[in-house]
Coordinates of N, CA and C in Angstrom, one line a residue:
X1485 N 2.4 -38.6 -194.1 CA 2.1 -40.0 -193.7 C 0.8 -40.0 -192.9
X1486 N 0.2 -41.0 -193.3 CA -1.2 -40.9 -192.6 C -1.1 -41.0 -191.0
X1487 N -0.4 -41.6 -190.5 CA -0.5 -41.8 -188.8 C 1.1 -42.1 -188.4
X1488 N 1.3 -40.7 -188.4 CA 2.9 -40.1 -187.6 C 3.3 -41.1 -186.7
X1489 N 2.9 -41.5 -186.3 CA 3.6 -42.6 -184.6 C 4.1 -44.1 -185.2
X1490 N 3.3 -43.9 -186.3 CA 4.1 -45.5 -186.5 C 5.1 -45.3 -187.6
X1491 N 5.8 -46.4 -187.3 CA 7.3 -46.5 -187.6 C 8.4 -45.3 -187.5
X1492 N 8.5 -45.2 -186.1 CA 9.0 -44.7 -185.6 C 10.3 -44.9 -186.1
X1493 N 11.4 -43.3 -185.7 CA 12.6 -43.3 -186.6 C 13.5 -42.4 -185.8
X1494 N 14.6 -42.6 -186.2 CA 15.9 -41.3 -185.4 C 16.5 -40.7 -186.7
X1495 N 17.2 -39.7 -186.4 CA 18.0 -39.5 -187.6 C 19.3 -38.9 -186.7
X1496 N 20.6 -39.3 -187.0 CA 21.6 -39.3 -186.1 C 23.1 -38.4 -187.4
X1497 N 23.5 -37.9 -187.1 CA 25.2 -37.4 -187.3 C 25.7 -38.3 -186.9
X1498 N 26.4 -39.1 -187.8 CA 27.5 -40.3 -187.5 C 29.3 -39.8 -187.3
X1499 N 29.0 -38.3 -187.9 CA 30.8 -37.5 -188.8 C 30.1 -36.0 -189.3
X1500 N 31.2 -35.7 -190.0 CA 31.0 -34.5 -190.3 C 30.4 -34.2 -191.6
X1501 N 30.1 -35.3 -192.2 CA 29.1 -34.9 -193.5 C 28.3 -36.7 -193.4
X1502 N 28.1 -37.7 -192.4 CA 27.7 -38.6 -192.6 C 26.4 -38.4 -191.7
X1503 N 25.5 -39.2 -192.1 CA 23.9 -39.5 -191.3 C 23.4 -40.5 -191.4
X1504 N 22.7 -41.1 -190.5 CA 22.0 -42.6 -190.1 C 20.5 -41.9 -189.9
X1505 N 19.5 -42.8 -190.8 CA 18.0 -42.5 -190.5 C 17.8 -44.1 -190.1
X1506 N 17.2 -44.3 -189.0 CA 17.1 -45.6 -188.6 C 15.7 -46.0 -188.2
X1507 N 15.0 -47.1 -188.8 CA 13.6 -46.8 -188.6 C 13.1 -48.1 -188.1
X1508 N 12.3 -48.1 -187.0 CA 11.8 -49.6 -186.3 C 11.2 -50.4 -187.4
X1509 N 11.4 -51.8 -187.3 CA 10.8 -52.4 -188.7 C 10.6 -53.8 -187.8
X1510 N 10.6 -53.7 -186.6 CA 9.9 -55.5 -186.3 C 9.2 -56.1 -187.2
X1511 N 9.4 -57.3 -187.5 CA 8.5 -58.3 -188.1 C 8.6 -58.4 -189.6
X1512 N 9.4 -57.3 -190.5 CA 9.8 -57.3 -191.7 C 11.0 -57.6 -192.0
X1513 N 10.8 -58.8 -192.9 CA 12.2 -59.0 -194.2 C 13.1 -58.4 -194.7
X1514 N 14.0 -58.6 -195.1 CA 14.7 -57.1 -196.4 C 13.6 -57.4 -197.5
X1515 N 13.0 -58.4 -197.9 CA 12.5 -58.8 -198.9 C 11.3 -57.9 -199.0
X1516 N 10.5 -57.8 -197.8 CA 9.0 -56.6 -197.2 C 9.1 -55.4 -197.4
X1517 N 10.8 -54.9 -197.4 CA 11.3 -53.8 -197.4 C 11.8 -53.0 -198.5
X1518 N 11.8 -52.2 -198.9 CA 12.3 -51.0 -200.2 C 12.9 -49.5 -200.0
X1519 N 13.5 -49.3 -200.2 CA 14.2 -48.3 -200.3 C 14.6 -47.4 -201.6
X1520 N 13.8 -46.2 -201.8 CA 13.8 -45.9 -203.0 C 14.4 -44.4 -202.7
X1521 N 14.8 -43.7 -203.7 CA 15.8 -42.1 -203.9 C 15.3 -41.5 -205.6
X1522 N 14.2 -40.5 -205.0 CA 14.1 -40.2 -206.6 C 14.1 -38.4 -206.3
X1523 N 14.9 -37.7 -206.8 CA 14.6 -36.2 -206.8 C 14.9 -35.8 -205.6
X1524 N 15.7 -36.3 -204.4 CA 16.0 -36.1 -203.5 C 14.8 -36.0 -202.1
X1525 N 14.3 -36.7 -202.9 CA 13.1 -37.8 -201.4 C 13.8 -39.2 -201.6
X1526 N 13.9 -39.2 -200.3 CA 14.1 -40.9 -199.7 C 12.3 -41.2 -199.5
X1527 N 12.4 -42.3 -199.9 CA 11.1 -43.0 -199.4 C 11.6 -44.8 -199.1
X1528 N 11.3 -44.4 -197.6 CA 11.1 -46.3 -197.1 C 10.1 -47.0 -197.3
X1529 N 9.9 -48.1 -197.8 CA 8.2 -48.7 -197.8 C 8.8 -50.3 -197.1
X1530 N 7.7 -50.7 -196.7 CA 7.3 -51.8 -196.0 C 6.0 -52.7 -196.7
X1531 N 6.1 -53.3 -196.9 CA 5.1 -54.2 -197.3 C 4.7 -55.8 -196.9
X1532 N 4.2 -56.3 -195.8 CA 4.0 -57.3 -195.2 C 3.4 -58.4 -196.3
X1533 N 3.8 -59.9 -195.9 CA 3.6 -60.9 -197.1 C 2.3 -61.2 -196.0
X1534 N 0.9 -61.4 -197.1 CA 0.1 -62.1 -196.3 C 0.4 -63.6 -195.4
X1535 N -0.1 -63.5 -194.4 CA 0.6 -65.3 -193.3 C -0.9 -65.7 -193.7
X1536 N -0.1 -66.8 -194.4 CA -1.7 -67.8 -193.5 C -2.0 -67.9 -192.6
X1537 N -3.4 -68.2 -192.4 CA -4.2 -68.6 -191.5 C -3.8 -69.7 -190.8
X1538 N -3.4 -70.0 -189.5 CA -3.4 -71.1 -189.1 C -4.6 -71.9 -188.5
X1539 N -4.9 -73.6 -188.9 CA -6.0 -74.0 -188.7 C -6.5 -73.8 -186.7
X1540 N -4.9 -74.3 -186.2 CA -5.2 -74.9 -185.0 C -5.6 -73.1 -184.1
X1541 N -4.6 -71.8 -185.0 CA -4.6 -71.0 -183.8 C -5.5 -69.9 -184.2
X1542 N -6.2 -69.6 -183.1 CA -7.3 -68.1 -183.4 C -7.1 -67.1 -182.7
X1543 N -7.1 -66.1 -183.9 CA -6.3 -64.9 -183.0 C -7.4 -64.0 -181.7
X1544 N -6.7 -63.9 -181.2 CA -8.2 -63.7 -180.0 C -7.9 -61.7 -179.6
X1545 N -6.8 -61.6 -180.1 CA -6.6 -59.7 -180.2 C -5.3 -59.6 -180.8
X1546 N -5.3 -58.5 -182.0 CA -4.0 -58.2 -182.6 C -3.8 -57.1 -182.5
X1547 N -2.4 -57.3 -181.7 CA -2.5 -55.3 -181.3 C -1.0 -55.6 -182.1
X1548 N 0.0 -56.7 -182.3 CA 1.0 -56.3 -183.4 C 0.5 -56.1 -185.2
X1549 N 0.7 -54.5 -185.4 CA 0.2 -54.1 -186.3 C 1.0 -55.1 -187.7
X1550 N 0.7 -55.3 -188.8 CA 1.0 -56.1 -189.8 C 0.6 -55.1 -191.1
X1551 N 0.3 -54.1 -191.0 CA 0.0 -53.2 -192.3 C 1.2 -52.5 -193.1
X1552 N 1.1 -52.2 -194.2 CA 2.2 -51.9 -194.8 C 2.5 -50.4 -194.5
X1553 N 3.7 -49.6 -194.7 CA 4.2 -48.1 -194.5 C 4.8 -47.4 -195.9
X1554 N 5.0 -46.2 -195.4 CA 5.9 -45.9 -196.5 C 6.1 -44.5 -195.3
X1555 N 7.8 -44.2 -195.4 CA 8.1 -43.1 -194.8 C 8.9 -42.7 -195.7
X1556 N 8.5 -41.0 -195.6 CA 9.6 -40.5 -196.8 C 10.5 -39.3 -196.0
X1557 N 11.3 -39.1 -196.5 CA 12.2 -38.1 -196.1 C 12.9 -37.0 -196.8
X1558 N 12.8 -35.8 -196.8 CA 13.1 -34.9 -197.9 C 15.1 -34.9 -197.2
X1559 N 15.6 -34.9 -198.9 CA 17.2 -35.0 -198.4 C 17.6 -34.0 -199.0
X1560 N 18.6 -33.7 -198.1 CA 19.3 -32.1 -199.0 C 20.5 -31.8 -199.7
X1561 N 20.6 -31.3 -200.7 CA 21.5 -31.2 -201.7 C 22.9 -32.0 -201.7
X1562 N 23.2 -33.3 -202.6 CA 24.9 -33.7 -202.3 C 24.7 -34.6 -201.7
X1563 N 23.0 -34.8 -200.9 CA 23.2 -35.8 -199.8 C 22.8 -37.5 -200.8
X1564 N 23.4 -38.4 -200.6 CA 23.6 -39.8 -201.4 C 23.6 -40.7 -200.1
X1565 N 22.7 -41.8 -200.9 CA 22.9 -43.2 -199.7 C 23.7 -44.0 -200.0
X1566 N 24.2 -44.2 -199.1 CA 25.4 -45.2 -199.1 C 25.1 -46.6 -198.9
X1567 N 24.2 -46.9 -198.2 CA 23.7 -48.4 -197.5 C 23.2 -48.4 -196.7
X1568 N 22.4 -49.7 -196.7 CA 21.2 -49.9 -195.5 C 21.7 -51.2 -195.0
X1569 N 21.2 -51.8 -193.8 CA 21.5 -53.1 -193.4 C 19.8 -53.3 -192.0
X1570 N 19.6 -54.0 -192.1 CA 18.4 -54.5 -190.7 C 19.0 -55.4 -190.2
X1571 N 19.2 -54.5 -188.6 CA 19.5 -56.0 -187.5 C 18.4 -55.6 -186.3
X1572 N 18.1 -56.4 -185.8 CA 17.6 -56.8 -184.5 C 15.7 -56.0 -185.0
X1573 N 15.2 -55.7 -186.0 CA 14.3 -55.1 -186.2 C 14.1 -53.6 -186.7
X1574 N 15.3 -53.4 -186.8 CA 16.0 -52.1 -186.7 C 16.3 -51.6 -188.5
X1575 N 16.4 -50.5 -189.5 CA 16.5 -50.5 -190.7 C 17.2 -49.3 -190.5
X1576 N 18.8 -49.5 -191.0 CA 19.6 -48.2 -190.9 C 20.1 -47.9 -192.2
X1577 N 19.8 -47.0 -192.5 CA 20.3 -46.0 -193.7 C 21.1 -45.2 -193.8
X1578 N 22.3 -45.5 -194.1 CA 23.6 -44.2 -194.1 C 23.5 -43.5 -195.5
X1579 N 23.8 -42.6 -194.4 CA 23.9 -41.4 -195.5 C 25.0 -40.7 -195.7
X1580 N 25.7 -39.9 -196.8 CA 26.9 -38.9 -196.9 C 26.4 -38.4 -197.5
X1581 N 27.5 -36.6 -197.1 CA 27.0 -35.5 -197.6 C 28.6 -35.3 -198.7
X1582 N 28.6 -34.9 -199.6 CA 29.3 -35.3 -200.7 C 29.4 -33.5 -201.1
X1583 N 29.6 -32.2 -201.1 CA 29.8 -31.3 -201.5 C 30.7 -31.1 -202.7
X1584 N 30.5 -30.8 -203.9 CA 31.3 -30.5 -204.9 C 32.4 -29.5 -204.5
X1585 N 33.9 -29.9 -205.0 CA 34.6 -28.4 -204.5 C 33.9 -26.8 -205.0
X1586 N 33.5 -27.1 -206.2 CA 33.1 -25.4 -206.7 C 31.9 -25.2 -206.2
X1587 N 31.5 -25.9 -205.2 CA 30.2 -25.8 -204.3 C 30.7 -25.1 -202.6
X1588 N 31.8 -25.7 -202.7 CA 32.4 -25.1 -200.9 C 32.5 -23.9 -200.7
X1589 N 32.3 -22.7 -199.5 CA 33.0 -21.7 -199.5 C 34.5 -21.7 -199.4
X1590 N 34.9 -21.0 -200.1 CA 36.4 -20.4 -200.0 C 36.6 -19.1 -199.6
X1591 N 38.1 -19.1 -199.0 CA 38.5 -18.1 -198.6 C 39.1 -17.1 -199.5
X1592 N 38.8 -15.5 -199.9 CA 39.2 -14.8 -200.8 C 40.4 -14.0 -199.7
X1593 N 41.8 -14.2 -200.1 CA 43.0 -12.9 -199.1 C 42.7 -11.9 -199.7
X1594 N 42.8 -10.7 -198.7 CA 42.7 -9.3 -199.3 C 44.2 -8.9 -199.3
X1595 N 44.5 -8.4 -199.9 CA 45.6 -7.2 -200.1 C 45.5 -6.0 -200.0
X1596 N 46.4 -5.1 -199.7 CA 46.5 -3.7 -199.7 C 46.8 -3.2 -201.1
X1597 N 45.5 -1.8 -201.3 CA 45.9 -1.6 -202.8 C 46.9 -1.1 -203.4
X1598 N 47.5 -0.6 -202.1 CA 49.1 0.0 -202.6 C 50.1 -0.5 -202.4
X1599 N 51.2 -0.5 -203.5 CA 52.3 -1.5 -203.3 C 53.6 -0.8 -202.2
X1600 N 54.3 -1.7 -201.4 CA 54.9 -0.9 -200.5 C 55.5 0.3 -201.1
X1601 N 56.4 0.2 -202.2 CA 57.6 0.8 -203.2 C 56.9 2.0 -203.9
X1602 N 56.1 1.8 -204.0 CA 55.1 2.9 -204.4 C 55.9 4.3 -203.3
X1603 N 55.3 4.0 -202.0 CA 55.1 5.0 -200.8 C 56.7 5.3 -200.5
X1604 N 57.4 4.3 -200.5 CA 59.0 4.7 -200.4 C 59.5 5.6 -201.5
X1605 N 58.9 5.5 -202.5 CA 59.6 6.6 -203.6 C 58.8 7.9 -203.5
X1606 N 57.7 7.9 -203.1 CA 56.7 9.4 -203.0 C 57.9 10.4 -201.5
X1607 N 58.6 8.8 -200.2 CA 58.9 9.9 -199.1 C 60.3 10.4 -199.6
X1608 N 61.1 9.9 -200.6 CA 62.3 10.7 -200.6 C 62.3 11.6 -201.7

């Protein structure tokens, strides 16, 4: 991303395979906003609608930025979005971690290679 500081983001453990990436979005729509998943990049994009010009008001300094973003996020294996929602300026993205069973580790029991009945008939 060309300039790191903006749109600022968290990324949170909600559970034991769940995650929230939440990213500041003041002043954008859902409509401004996109959310795309391709090959296991998330990419957020923002896109501001041009405002008209108002006759009566002149802007005399703009320090609330109005330019568009895109933040991407590399996601790892299994990981799927579940849903997004924007409240208060805020854009949260849940996420779950979905593991295939023949993907988990398992536990292998060992045994002893000799059978008890074996050793009882060798002592008499």
């Amino acid at each position: 991303d060309a300039a790191p500081t903006y749109q600022p983001y968290n990324i949170e453990r909600t559970g034991e395979n769940a995650y929230r990436i939440t990213v500041a979005v003041a002043g954008f729509t859902p409509d401004e906003l996109s959310i795309e998943v391709n090959e296991n990049v998330l990419t957020l994009r923002g896109e501001k609608a041009a405002e008209p010009a108002a006759e009566s008001a002149q802007v005399l300094y703009r320090g609330i930025a109005a330019r568009a973003f895109a933040r991407r996020f590399q996601l790892a294996d299994h990981v799927e979005v579940k849903g997004a929602s924007l409240e208060n300026g805020l854009l949260h993205v849940e996420l779950v971690r979905n593991i295939p069973e023949a993907k988990k580790p398992r536990t292998i029991a060992i045994t002893s290679g000799a059978p008890t009945q074996a050793l009882e008939a060798k002592a008499a």
